Coordinates of C-alpha atoms in Angstrom, one line a residue:
Chain A
M904 CA 3.1 14.3 36.1
I905 CA 4.7 12.5 38.8
P906 CA 1.4 10.4 39.7
E907 CA 0.8 10.0 35.8
L908 CA 4.6 8.0 35.4
Y909 CA 4.5 6.1 38.4
R910 CA 0.7 4.8 37.3
T911 CA 2.9 4.0 34.1
M912 CA 5.7 2.4 36.2
F913 CA 3.6 0.2 38.5
L914 CA 1.6 -1.0 35.6
I915 CA 4.4 -2.2 33.3
R916 CA 5.8 -3.7 36.2
T917 CA 3.5 -5.7 37.8
F918 CA 2.2 -6.8 34.1
E919 CA 5.5 -8.0 33.5
E920 CA 5.3 -10.1 36.8
L921 CA 1.8 -11.7 35.7
V922 CA 3.2 -12.6 32.3
G923 CA 6.2 -14.9 34.4
R924 CA 3.6 -15.9 36.3
L925 CA 1.2 -17.0 33.7
F926 CA 3.5 -18.4 32.2
R927 CA 5.0 -20.8 35.7
Q928 CA 1.2 -21.5 35.7
G929 CA 1.5 -22.8 32.5
L930 CA -0.8 -20.4 30.2
L931 CA 1.2 -18.4 28.6
F932 CA 2.9 -20.0 24.9
G933 CA 6.3 -19.5 23.9
T934 CA 8.9 -17.0 25.7
T935 CA 9.1 -13.4 26.5
H936 CA 11.3 -10.1 27.9
A937 CA 10.5 -8.6 31.1
C938 CA 11.7 -5.2 31.1
I939 CA 11.3 -4.9 35.4
G940 CA 13.9 -2.4 36.0
Q941 CA 13.8 -0.6 33.5
E942 CA 10.4 0.7 34.1
A943 CA 11.2 5.1 34.4
V944 CA 12.6 5.3 30.8
A945 CA 9.6 4.1 29.1
A946 CA 7.1 5.8 31.4
G947 CA 9.5 9.4 31.4
L948 CA 10.1 9.0 27.7
A949 CA 6.6 8.3 26.5
A950 CA 5.7 11.8 29.1
A951 CA 7.5 13.5 26.5
L952 CA 5.8 12.5 23.2
G953 CA 2.8 14.1 20.9
P954 CA 0.4 12.8 19.2
E955 CA 2.3 12.9 15.9
D956 CA 5.3 11.0 17.3
M957 CA 6.4 7.0 17.0
V958 CA 7.9 4.7 18.9
L959 CA 9.5 1.7 17.1
S960 CA 10.9 -0.8 19.5
N961 CA 12.0 -4.5 19.6
H962 CA 11.9 -7.7 21.6
R963 CA 12.3 -5.7 24.9
G964 CA 8.8 -4.0 24.8
H965 CA 6.1 -4.1 26.1
G966 CA 7.1 -1.5 28.6
H967 CA 7.4 1.0 25.7
F968 CA 3.8 -0.2 24.2
L969 CA 2.2 0.0 27.5
A970 CA 3.9 3.6 27.8
V971 CA 2.5 4.9 24.4
T972 CA -0.2 2.8 23.7
D973 CA -1.8 1.9 27.3
D974 CA -3.8 -0.5 25.7
L975 CA -3.6 -3.2 28.3
D976 CA -5.8 -5.4 27.3
G977 CA -4.7 -5.8 22.8
L978 CA -1.3 -6.4 25.0
L979 CA -2.7 -9.3 27.3
L980 CA -4.7 -10.3 24.8
E981 CA -1.8 -10.5 22.0
I982 CA 0.5 -12.5 24.6
M983 CA -2.2 -15.2 25.2
G984 CA -2.9 -15.5 21.4
R985 CA -6.8 -14.4 22.0
E986 CA -8.8 -12.4 20.2
G987 CA -8.3 -9.1 20.3
G988 CA -4.8 -9.4 20.6
V989 CA -3.2 -6.0 18.5
C990 CA -1.8 -8.3 15.9
G991 CA -4.8 -11.4 15.8
G992 CA -2.4 -13.4 18.1
R993 CA 0.5 -13.3 15.0
G994 CA 2.4 -10.7 16.7
G995 CA 2.7 -12.3 20.1
S996 CA 5.3 -10.3 22.4
Q997 CA 7.4 -9.3 20.0
H998 CA 6.3 -8.3 17.5
L999 CA 3.4 -5.3 18.4
R1000 CA 1.8 -3.1 16.3
A1001 CA -0.5 0.4 17.6
P1002 CA -1.2 3.1 15.5
R1003 CA 2.4 4.7 16.6
F1004 CA 4.1 1.8 17.7
Y1005 CA 5.7 -1.1 16.4
S1006 CA 8.2 -3.5 17.4
N1007 CA 10.6 -6.7 16.1
G1008 CA 12.5 -9.4 17.5
V1009 CA 15.9 -8.6 15.3
Q1010 CA 18.3 -6.6 16.6
G1011 CA 18.5 -3.8 15.0
G1012 CA 16.5 -4.4 12.7
M1013 CA 13.1 -1.4 13.0
V1014 CA 16.0 1.3 12.9
P1015 CA 16.4 1.9 9.4
V1016 CA 12.6 1.1 9.1
A1017 CA 12.3 3.7 11.9
A1018 CA 15.0 5.9 9.7
G1019 CA 12.1 6.4 6.6
L1020 CA 9.4 6.8 8.8
A1021 CA 11.0 10.1 10.3
L1022 CA 12.1 10.7 6.7
A1023 CA 8.0 10.1 5.4
E1024 CA 6.8 12.9 8.2
K1025 CA 9.5 15.1 7.3
L1026 CA 8.6 14.8 3.4
R1027 CA 5.1 15.6 4.7
G1028 CA 5.8 18.8 6.1
G1029 CA 5.3 17.1 9.9
K1030 CA 6.8 17.4 12.9
G1031 CA 6.5 14.4 14.3
L1032 CA 9.5 12.7 15.6
T1033 CA 10.2 9.3 15.4
V1034 CA 11.8 7.1 17.9
C1035 CA 13.9 4.0 18.4
F1036 CA 14.2 1.9 20.7
I1037 CA 17.5 -0.2 20.9
G1038 CA 19.7 -2.2 23.3
D1039 CA 23.6 -2.0 24.6
G1040 CA 23.9 -5.1 22.5
T1041 CA 22.3 -3.7 19.4
L1042 CA 25.5 -1.2 19.1
G1043 CA 27.0 -4.5 18.3
Q1044 CA 24.8 -4.6 14.9
G1045 CA 25.5 -2.8 11.5
V1046 CA 22.9 -1.5 10.7
V1047 CA 22.4 0.5 13.4
Y1048 CA 25.4 2.7 11.8
E1049 CA 24.3 3.2 8.0
T1050 CA 21.2 4.2 10.2
L1051 CA 23.6 7.2 12.0
N1052 CA 25.1 7.9 8.7
L1053 CA 21.5 8.5 6.8
A1054 CA 19.8 10.3 9.4
S1055 CA 22.6 12.6 9.5
L1056 CA 23.1 13.0 6.3
W1057 CA 19.6 14.1 5.9
G1058 CA 18.4 15.6 8.5
L1059 CA 15.9 13.4 9.4
P1060 CA 14.0 13.6 13.0
L1061 CA 15.0 10.2 14.6
V1062 CA 15.8 9.0 18.3
F1063 CA 18.4 6.5 19.1
A1064 CA 17.0 5.4 22.2
V1065 CA 19.0 3.9 24.2
E1066 CA 18.8 1.1 26.7
N1067 CA 22.1 0.7 28.5
N1068 CA 21.3 -2.3 30.7
Q1069 CA 24.8 -3.4 30.9
Y1070 CA 23.9 -6.7 29.2
A1071 CA 23.3 -8.1 26.1
M1072 CA 22.0 -11.3 27.4
S1073 CA 24.4 -12.9 28.8
T1074 CA 27.2 -10.5 27.5
P1075 CA 28.3 -7.7 29.6
V1076 CA 28.9 -4.8 27.8
R1077 CA 32.8 -4.3 28.4
D1078 CA 33.0 -7.9 26.5
A1079 CA 31.0 -5.9 23.5
L1080 CA 31.3 -2.3 22.7
A1081 CA 34.4 -1.0 22.3
G1082 CA 34.9 2.5 22.6
S1083 CA 32.4 4.7 24.0
I1084 CA 28.0 4.6 23.2
L1085 CA 27.7 8.7 23.4
M1086 CA 31.1 9.0 21.2
R1087 CA 29.4 6.7 18.7
G1088 CA 27.3 9.0 17.6
E1089 CA 28.9 12.1 17.7
A1090 CA 31.1 10.3 15.0
F1091 CA 28.2 11.1 12.4
G1092 CA 27.9 14.1 13.4
V1093 CA 25.0 13.4 15.5
P1094 CA 23.8 15.5 18.8
S1095 CA 23.9 13.0 21.6
A1096 CA 23.7 12.5 25.4
E1097 CA 22.7 11.1 28.6
C1098 CA 20.4 10.6 30.9
P1099 CA 19.9 8.6 33.8
G1100 CA 17.8 5.8 33.5
N1101 CA 15.9 5.3 36.5
D1102 CA 14.9 8.6 37.7
A1103 CA 11.6 8.8 35.6
Q1104 CA 11.4 12.9 36.2
Q1105 CA 15.0 12.8 35.0
V1106 CA 13.6 10.9 32.0
A1107 CA 10.8 12.8 31.0
A1108 CA 12.4 16.2 31.7
F1109 CA 15.6 15.3 29.6
A1110 CA 12.8 14.3 27.1
N1111 CA 10.8 17.3 26.9
E1112 CA 13.8 18.9 26.8
H1113 CA 15.9 17.3 23.5
F1114 CA 12.1 16.5 21.6
S1115 CA 11.4 20.2 22.3
R1116 CA 14.8 21.3 20.4
L1117 CA 14.2 18.7 17.8
R1118 CA 10.7 20.0 17.4
E1119 CA 11.7 23.2 15.8
C1120 CA 15.3 21.7 14.8
P1121 CA 14.5 18.5 13.1
G1122 CA 17.2 16.2 13.0
P1123 CA 18.9 13.2 14.8
M1124 CA 19.6 12.3 18.2
V1125 CA 21.3 10.1 20.7
M1126 CA 20.1 9.7 23.5
V1127 CA 21.6 6.6 26.0
F1128 CA 19.6 5.9 29.4
D1129 CA 22.1 4.2 31.9
T1130 CA 19.4 1.1 33.5
Y1131 CA 19.9 -2.1 34.8
R1132 CA 17.3 -5.2 34.3
L1133 CA 16.3 -6.5 37.6
C1134 CA 14.8 -9.6 36.0
G1135 CA 16.6 -12.3 33.3
H1136 CA 16.7 -11.9 30.3
S1137 CA 14.1 -14.0 29.0
K1138 CA 11.6 -16.5 31.0
S1139 CA 14.4 -18.8 31.4
D1140 CA 17.6 -17.1 32.5
D1141 CA 19.1 -17.6 35.6
C1142 CA 21.3 -14.5 35.3
A1143 CA 24.2 -16.9 36.8
Y1144 CA 26.3 -14.2 34.9
R1145 CA 25.6 -11.6 36.9
A1146 CA 27.2 -10.7 40.5
R1147 CA 24.6 -11.0 43.5
E1148 CA 26.4 -7.8 44.6
E1149 CA 25.9 -5.7 41.4
E1150 CA 21.7 -6.4 41.4
E1151 CA 21.6 -5.6 45.0
R1152 CA 23.5 -2.4 44.2
W1153 CA 20.8 -1.6 41.2
A1154 CA 17.8 -3.1 43.0
R1155 CA 18.4 -0.2 45.6
R1156 CA 18.0 2.6 42.9
D1157 CA 14.8 0.6 41.6
P1158 CA 13.0 3.2 39.8
L1159 CA 9.1 2.7 41.3
A1160 CA 11.2 2.8 44.9
Q1161 CA 12.6 6.0 43.4
L1162 CA 9.5 7.6 42.5
E1163 CA 7.3 6.1 45.3
A1164 CA 9.5 8.1 48.2
R1165 CA 8.9 11.2 45.9
L1166 CA 5.2 10.2 46.5
D1167 CA 1.7 11.0 49.6
A1168 CA 2.0 7.0 50.8
G1169 CA -1.7 7.5 50.7
A1170 CA -1.6 8.7 46.6
A1171 CA 0.7 5.8 45.8
A1172 CA -1.5 3.2 47.2
A1173 CA -4.3 4.7 45.9
I1174 CA -2.5 3.8 42.4
R1175 CA -1.6 0.6 43.0
A1176 CA -4.7 -0.4 44.2
E1177 CA -6.5 1.0 40.9
V1178 CA -3.7 0.0 38.6
G1179 CA -4.1 -3.6 40.6
A1180 CA -8.0 -3.3 40.0
R1181 CA -7.7 -2.6 35.8
L1182 CA -5.0 -5.2 36.3
D1183 CA -7.3 -8.1 37.2
Q1184 CA -10.2 -7.7 35.3
A1185 CA -7.7 -7.3 31.9
L1186 CA -6.9 -10.9 33.5
A1187 CA -10.5 -11.8 33.9
R1188 CA -11.2 -11.3 30.5
A1189 CA -8.4 -12.7 28.6
I1190 CA -8.7 -15.4 30.5
K1191 CA -12.7 -16.1 29.0
A1192 CA -11.1 -14.4 25.8
P1193 CA -11.8 -17.4 23.2
E1194 CA -8.8 -18.0 21.2
A1195 CA -7.4 -15.7 17.8
C1196 CA -9.0 -17.7 15.1
P1197 CA -6.2 -19.4 13.0
S1198 CA -6.7 -17.5 9.2
V1199 CA -4.0 -18.3 7.1
G1200 CA -4.6 -14.3 5.9
G1201 CA -3.9 -13.3 2.2
H1202 CA -0.2 -14.9 1.6
H1203 CA 0.6 -11.8 -0.3
A1204 CA -0.8 -8.7 -0.6
R1205 CA -2.3 -7.2 -3.7
Chain B
M1139 CA 3.9 10.8 -22.5
R1140 CA 6.1 10.1 -24.9
A1141 CA 6.2 7.2 -27.3
E1142 CA 9.2 5.2 -27.9
A1143 CA 8.9 3.8 -31.4
D1144 CA 10.7 -0.1 -31.0
P1145 CA 11.7 0.9 -27.1
T1146 CA 14.3 -1.1 -25.6
Y1147 CA 13.4 -3.0 -22.3
A1148 CA 15.4 -0.6 -20.1
G1149 CA 13.8 2.6 -21.9
A1150 CA 10.1 0.7 -21.3
I1151 CA 11.1 0.3 -17.6
A1152 CA 12.8 4.2 -17.6
E1153 CA 9.4 5.0 -19.0
A1154 CA 7.1 2.7 -16.5
L1155 CA 9.6 5.3 -13.6
A1156 CA 8.7 8.4 -15.0
E1157 CA 4.8 7.8 -15.8
L1158 CA 5.0 7.1 -11.6
L1159 CA 6.7 9.6 -11.2
E1160 CA 4.5 11.8 -13.2
A1161 CA 1.3 10.7 -12.0
D1162 CA 1.9 9.7 -8.2
P1163 CA 3.6 12.2 -5.2
K1164 CA 3.7 9.9 -3.3
V1165 CA 6.2 7.5 -5.5
L1166 CA 10.0 8.0 -4.8
L1167 CA 12.9 6.6 -6.3
L1168 CA 16.2 5.6 -4.2
G1169 CA 19.2 4.2 -4.2
E1170 CA 22.9 4.3 -5.3
D1171 CA 24.3 6.7 -8.3
I1172 CA 20.7 6.6 -9.6
R1173 CA 20.3 10.8 -9.9
D1174 CA 22.0 12.6 -13.3
P1175 CA 24.7 12.8 -14.5
Y1176 CA 25.4 9.3 -14.0
G1177 CA 21.9 8.3 -13.8
G1178 CA 21.9 4.8 -12.5
A1179 CA 24.4 1.3 -13.2
F1180 CA 22.7 0.5 -16.3
K1181 CA 21.5 3.4 -16.5
V1182 CA 18.1 2.5 -16.0
T1183 CA 17.6 6.3 -13.5
K1184 CA 18.7 8.9 -16.7
G1185 CA 16.5 11.4 -17.4
L1186 CA 14.6 11.0 -13.8
S1187 CA 16.4 13.1 -11.3
T1188 CA 16.7 15.8 -12.9
R1189 CA 12.8 16.3 -14.2
F1190 CA 11.7 15.3 -11.1
P1191 CA 13.2 17.1 -8.7
G1192 CA 13.1 16.0 -4.9
R1193 CA 12.2 12.4 -5.9
V1194 CA 15.1 11.2 -6.8
L1195 CA 17.3 10.0 -3.7
N1196 CA 21.0 9.0 -4.7
T1197 CA 22.0 6.5 -1.3
P1198 CA 25.2 5.9 0.6
I1199 CA 26.2 2.1 0.1
S1200 CA 24.0 0.5 2.8
E1201 CA 22.1 -1.3 0.9
A1202 CA 20.5 -3.3 4.6
A1203 CA 19.6 1.0 6.4
M1204 CA 18.2 1.5 2.0
T1205 CA 15.7 -1.7 1.7
G1206 CA 14.4 -0.5 6.3
L1207 CA 14.3 3.4 5.3
A1208 CA 12.0 2.1 2.0
T1209 CA 9.7 -0.4 3.8
G1210 CA 10.2 2.4 6.8
L1211 CA 8.6 5.0 3.8
A1212 CA 6.2 2.5 2.9
L1213 CA 4.9 2.0 6.6
G1214 CA 4.6 6.0 5.8
G1215 CA 2.3 6.2 3.2
W1216 CA 5.1 6.3 0.6
R1217 CA 5.5 4.3 -2.3
P1218 CA 9.5 3.8 -2.8
V1219 CA 11.3 2.2 -5.7
L1220 CA 14.4 1.7 -4.1
E1221 CA 17.5 0.0 -6.9
I1222 CA 19.9 -2.6 -5.8
M1223 CA 22.5 -2.2 -7.6
F1224 CA 23.3 -6.0 -8.5
A1225 CA 21.5 -9.1 -7.5
D1226 CA 24.1 -9.9 -6.1
F1227 CA 24.6 -7.8 -3.5
L1228 CA 20.6 -8.7 -2.5
T1229 CA 22.0 -10.8 0.4
L1230 CA 23.3 -7.0 2.0
A1231 CA 19.3 -6.6 2.1
A1232 CA 18.2 -9.9 3.0
D1233 CA 17.1 -9.4 6.6
Q1234 CA 15.3 -6.2 5.9
L1235 CA 13.3 -8.1 3.4
I1236 CA 12.9 -11.4 5.2
N1237 CA 12.8 -10.5 8.2
H1238 CA 10.7 -7.4 8.0
A1239 CA 9.4 -5.6 4.9
A1240 CA 7.3 -9.0 4.2
K1241 CA 6.3 -10.4 7.4
F1242 CA 4.7 -6.5 8.0
T1243 CA 1.7 -6.9 6.9
W1244 CA 0.7 -10.1 8.5
M1245 CA 2.7 -10.7 11.5
Y1246 CA 0.7 -7.2 12.6
G1247 CA -2.0 -8.9 11.3
D1248 CA -3.4 -7.7 8.2
G1249 CA -3.5 -3.7 10.2
V1250 CA -0.7 -2.3 7.2
G1251 CA 0.4 -2.1 4.4
V1252 CA 4.1 -2.3 2.9
P1253 CA 4.3 -0.8 -1.1
L1254 CA 7.3 -1.3 -1.1
V1255 CA 9.1 -2.8 -4.7
V1256 CA 12.7 -3.3 -4.5
R1257 CA 14.0 -3.6 -8.4
T1258 CA 17.3 -5.2 -9.3
P1259 CA 19.6 -7.0 -12.3
S1260 CA 20.5 -10.6 -12.0
G1261 CA 22.1 -12.2 -14.7
G1262 CA 25.9 -12.8 -16.3
Y1263 CA 27.4 -14.2 -19.4
R1264 CA 29.2 -10.8 -18.5
G1265 CA 32.6 -11.2 -17.6
Y1266 CA 31.6 -9.9 -14.2
G1267 CA 33.1 -12.8 -11.7
P1268 CA 31.6 -14.6 -9.1
T1269 CA 29.9 -11.4 -7.4
H1270 CA 28.3 -9.4 -10.6
S1271 CA 27.1 -12.0 -12.2
Q1272 CA 24.7 -14.3 -10.0
C1273 CA 20.8 -15.3 -10.7
L1274 CA 20.0 -14.4 -6.2
E1275 CA 16.6 -14.2 -6.4
R1276 CA 16.8 -17.5 -5.3
L1277 CA 17.3 -16.4 -1.5
F1278 CA 14.3 -15.0 -1.7
F1279 CA 12.4 -18.1 -2.7
G1280 CA 9.9 -19.4 0.1
V1281 CA 9.6 -16.7 2.0
P1282 CA 5.7 -15.6 2.6
G1283 CA 5.1 -12.3 1.7
L1284 CA 7.3 -11.3 -1.1
R1285 CA 6.0 -11.4 -5.2
V1286 CA 9.5 -11.7 -7.0
A1287 CA 8.6 -10.4 -10.8
A1288 CA 10.9 -11.5 -13.7
P1289 CA 10.1 -9.9 -16.6
T1290 CA 11.5 -10.2 -20.1
H1291 CA 11.9 -8.5 -23.6
L1292 CA 9.1 -10.6 -24.0
H1293 CA 6.7 -8.9 -21.7
R1294 CA 5.5 -5.3 -20.9
P1295 CA 7.5 -4.9 -18.7
G1296 CA 6.4 -1.3 -17.7
E1297 CA 3.1 -2.7 -17.5
A1298 CA 4.3 -5.1 -14.4
L1299 CA 6.3 -2.6 -13.1
K1300 CA 3.4 -0.2 -12.5
E1301 CA 1.0 -3.0 -11.1
A1302 CA 3.8 -3.4 -8.5
V1303 CA 3.7 -0.2 -7.5
A1304 CA 0.2 0.6 -7.3
G1305 CA 0.7 -2.5 -5.3
A1306 CA 0.1 -3.2 -1.6
G1307 CA 2.5 -5.5 -0.8
P1308 CA 6.1 -5.4 -1.3
V1309 CA 7.7 -7.2 -4.4
L1310 CA 11.2 -8.2 -5.8
F1311 CA 11.5 -6.5 -9.8
V1312 CA 14.2 -9.0 -10.9
E1313 CA 15.1 -7.3 -13.7
N1314 CA 18.5 -8.7 -16.7
K1315 CA 21.0 -7.1 -17.5
A1316 CA 21.2 -9.1 -20.7
C1317 CA 17.9 -7.4 -21.3
Y1318 CA 18.5 -4.1 -20.9
S1319 CA 19.4 -3.5 -24.5
R1320 CA 16.9 -6.1 -26.4
K1321 CA 13.9 -4.7 -27.8
L1322 CA 11.0 -5.6 -26.8
G1323 CA 9.1 -9.0 -28.6
A1324 CA 12.0 -9.1 -31.1
L1325 CA 12.8 -12.6 -32.0
A1326 CA 15.9 -14.1 -32.9
H1327 CA 13.8 -15.6 -35.6
P1328 CA 10.1 -13.8 -35.9
G1329 CA 9.3 -16.1 -38.8
R1330 CA 9.5 -19.1 -37.1
S1331 CA 8.6 -17.8 -33.6
V1332 CA 5.0 -16.3 -32.4
L1333 CA 5.1 -14.7 -29.6
A1334 CA 1.4 -14.5 -27.1
V1335 CA 1.1 -12.7 -24.2
S1336 CA -1.5 -13.1 -21.8
R1337 CA -2.9 -12.1 -19.0
L1338 CA -2.2 -8.8 -18.2
G1339 CA 0.7 -6.7 -15.4
M1340 CA 2.0 -8.3 -13.2
D1341 CA 0.5 -11.9 -14.5
Q1342 CA 1.3 -12.1 -17.7
C1343 CA 3.0 -15.2 -19.1
S1344 CA 4.5 -15.0 -22.5
S1345 CA 4.4 -18.0 -24.8
L1346 CA 6.7 -17.9 -27.7
L1347 CA 6.3 -21.1 -29.8
V1348 CA 8.8 -22.4 -32.2
G1349 CA 7.9 -23.7 -35.3
Q1350 CA 5.1 -24.7 -36.7
G1351 CA 1.9 -26.3 -35.5
P1352 CA 0.9 -27.9 -32.3
P1353 CA 4.2 -27.9 -30.2
D1354 CA 6.1 -31.6 -29.2
V1355 CA 7.8 -30.0 -26.0
T1356 CA 6.9 -27.4 -23.4
L1357 CA 10.3 -25.2 -22.4
L1358 CA 9.3 -22.9 -19.0
C1359 CA 11.4 -20.5 -17.8
Y1360 CA 12.1 -17.9 -16.2
G1361 CA 14.2 -14.0 -17.0
G1362 CA 16.5 -13.3 -19.4
I1363 CA 17.6 -17.1 -19.9
V1364 CA 14.6 -16.5 -22.1
G1365 CA 17.0 -15.5 -25.6
L1366 CA 19.1 -18.9 -25.0
A1367 CA 15.4 -20.8 -24.5
E1368 CA 14.4 -19.6 -27.9
A1369 CA 17.8 -20.0 -30.0
A1370 CA 17.9 -24.0 -28.1
A1371 CA 14.6 -23.8 -29.8
L1372 CA 14.8 -23.0 -33.4
D1373 CA 18.1 -25.4 -33.1
I1374 CA 16.1 -28.2 -32.4
L1375 CA 13.2 -27.0 -34.8
A1376 CA 15.8 -27.0 -37.4
R1377 CA 18.1 -30.2 -36.2
E1378 CA 14.6 -32.7 -36.1
E1379 CA 11.8 -30.6 -36.8
L1380 CA 10.7 -30.4 -33.1
V1381 CA 7.7 -27.6 -32.2
T1382 CA 8.7 -26.0 -28.8
E1383 CA 6.6 -23.9 -26.3
I1384 CA 8.8 -21.9 -24.0
I1385 CA 6.8 -20.2 -21.6
V1386 CA 7.9 -17.1 -19.6
P1387 CA 5.9 -16.4 -16.2
L1388 CA 6.3 -12.7 -15.4
T1389 CA 5.5 -13.8 -11.6
I1390 CA 8.2 -16.2 -10.5
Q1391 CA 6.5 -16.2 -6.4
P1392 CA 4.1 -17.6 -5.9
F1393 CA 4.7 -20.0 -8.4
D1394 CA 1.3 -20.3 -11.0
P1395 CA 1.5 -24.3 -12.0
G1396 CA -1.5 -22.9 -14.1
C1397 CA 0.8 -20.8 -16.6
C1398 CA 1.8 -23.7 -18.9
L1399 CA -0.8 -26.8 -17.9
A1400 CA -2.4 -26.3 -20.8
S1401 CA 0.9 -26.6 -22.8
L1402 CA 1.9 -29.3 -20.9
C1403 CA -1.4 -31.5 -20.8
E1404 CA -0.9 -30.9 -24.4
T1405 CA 2.8 -32.0 -25.4
R1406 CA 3.3 -34.2 -21.8
R1407 CA 6.7 -33.5 -22.2
L1408 CA 8.7 -30.4 -20.1
V1409 CA 11.7 -29.1 -20.0
V1410 CA 11.8 -26.2 -17.1
L1411 CA 15.1 -23.8 -16.8
E1412 CA 16.5 -21.1 -15.2
E1413 CA 19.7 -19.4 -15.5
G1414 CA 20.3 -20.1 -11.2
P1415 CA 21.6 -23.0 -10.4
Q1416 CA 19.6 -26.3 -10.9
A1417 CA 20.2 -27.5 -7.0
F1418 CA 17.3 -26.0 -5.0
G1419 CA 16.1 -23.7 -7.8
W1420 CA 13.3 -22.3 -9.4
G1421 CA 12.4 -26.0 -11.5
A1422 CA 12.5 -27.9 -8.8
E1423 CA 9.8 -26.2 -7.6
A1424 CA 8.0 -25.9 -10.6
V1425 CA 8.4 -29.9 -11.8
A1426 CA 7.1 -30.7 -8.0
S1427 CA 4.1 -27.7 -7.9
L1428 CA 3.5 -29.5 -11.1
S1429 CA 4.2 -33.5 -10.7
G1430 CA 0.4 -35.0 -10.8
L1431 CA -1.3 -31.6 -12.8
C1432 CA -0.9 -33.7 -16.3
Q1433 CA 0.7 -37.2 -17.0
L1434 CA 4.2 -37.2 -19.2
D1435 CA 5.3 -38.6 -21.4
A1436 CA 9.1 -38.4 -20.1
P1437 CA 10.8 -37.2 -16.7
A1438 CA 10.9 -33.5 -17.1
R1439 CA 14.3 -32.0 -16.6
R1440 CA 15.9 -29.6 -15.3
V1441 CA 18.8 -27.0 -16.8
G1442 CA 19.6 -24.5 -14.7
A1443 CA 23.3 -23.2 -14.0
A1444 CA 26.1 -25.6 -11.9
D1445 CA 26.9 -25.9 -8.7
V1446 CA 29.8 -23.9 -8.5
P1447 CA 30.1 -20.2 -8.9
I1448 CA 30.2 -18.1 -11.6
G1449 CA 34.2 -18.0 -13.3
S1450 CA 35.4 -14.4 -14.3
A1451 CA 36.8 -15.7 -17.9
R1452 CA 34.9 -16.1 -20.5
Q1453 CA 35.7 -20.5 -20.8
L1454 CA 35.0 -20.7 -16.6
E1455 CA 31.6 -18.3 -17.2
L1456 CA 30.6 -20.2 -19.9
G1457 CA 31.1 -23.7 -18.7
C1458 CA 29.0 -23.2 -15.9
L1459 CA 25.6 -20.9 -16.5
P1460 CA 23.9 -22.9 -18.8
S1461 CA 24.2 -23.3 -22.3
A1462 CA 22.2 -23.5 -26.1
Q1463 CA 23.3 -26.7 -26.1
D1464 CA 22.7 -27.8 -22.2
I1465 CA 18.6 -27.0 -23.1
V1466 CA 18.7 -28.3 -26.7
Q1467 CA 20.2 -32.0 -24.9
A1468 CA 17.5 -31.5 -22.3
L1469 CA 14.4 -30.8 -25.0
L1470 CA 15.8 -34.0 -26.6
D1471 CA 16.2 -36.1 -24.0
V1472 CA 12.6 -35.9 -23.0
C1473 CA 11.8 -35.9 -27.3
E1474 CA 12.8 -39.6 -27.2

């Protein structure tokens, strides 16, 4: 498990760093929201998922996407607006799709959509779970509470996976959220539990334990992962609103370093080399790929 | 299938919902208070939850979550038909309709369908006041990927609903409160008017010729206000012997100029009527789209509600919403 988790996390980390470089080199158009520092949540949770589970995500979804699909080429081509991108260049960084994955850029918007997918699975008699990633900031959005209510009322197999990275853009949690995050779920009768988010093994064990329970007794759950964004909110953020001391404190808990410490040095180096080569090759292919076709496509599906 | 003699507009929609539930196990109805014994605010879904256990779901008062949930159901292979109790509450569902349901197919590279139908009643003239009387379908004009339908009693609404539910993309199916109790095809003065419904399903377009002989003016409108259009046309027929051809497309977005081109090229006089505010409305799009497609003898006129909320007191509401007289005046103006 540890090598697999490390491989996934290292891929996410180096991918995000690559995207940052590509922007600085003027090869990318638009913006991006990197998840550097939050890789353990993506990798740990994905490790507990089964083939029938679905994941919905948000603007900061590259890590979730790679952990769930491992579709490096599809994601890189998509962000670069090239043919072969998972959405033909139409979605870009924040609007991704794979058979078991959807993301969108409106905070909280995918939460009720996830509930609908969970209901669809329940009506089918399936045992799949639907996991929806949201941030601490998204807990300000009303539709999240409407969905907690509905999910609880209807016993939907829906996991609200809250990544509390301490900030919503530039706003610290203490300035955005009243009361307790865990008690929000409890208020609707939804079991809620937290887990340190920078230890991928702990996240995986936590997810496995709860997912197993939810597969037997379908219903909603709120999972809260404490973590930290070791990068800016978006590519143009210099994090002036965060204390250097705080950043350094969290950097010492870097999830990648934590896991690396549990691996044999040679094994870790081999994984890094393998992922590095894979990323290099993907970039080489992507740079040569033609631009995604600008066809407008069906305006109104019939 | 139980055929009802002289079905009403509501009855036809109810029957179509029953047929849909019967024919396709993936069809689900969701909404507030739609289950028996209440059967919906306008009783359209009465009887269905009893007849189809487990297929008609009452939701809490959560328009945003309901719409998102229905969108997720659609992504997940179901065919949900969501009722929003009053069109005025579409504002609460707007993010899910605009930024989710309408965008998913295109945004995700045409790889997914969102077969979601949202049914909702629009319309005033009933004293329900500023937040229960509006025609807010207008907020969704110009949203790519979202079709908007406005069936009337002069269409075959059940046929349109079935096509909408069977389709691949989201449809905002705007019913009209004033139409619910009207019998399908009922005319105010059958002796003086001829109704023809062309095309099928969501493409239906009704043409009501009020008076004998070739029309003098084309009156383009949508939705429940067709009743007032008819009254206005009868008025100018009696007063001025002017013959009006009222054209009522069922699908109002996308706008199809072809629905009235034949009539317009013949009459060369156009009035566009809507119940919602005239400013920035459907009429503005219609006039602009039709501009240049055929020669007009007079500038087109629009009739719509005033730029003010709909008051609750009867005289305030009637002073704000289009009246038959407003329509008559516009018809006379273009025919001068």
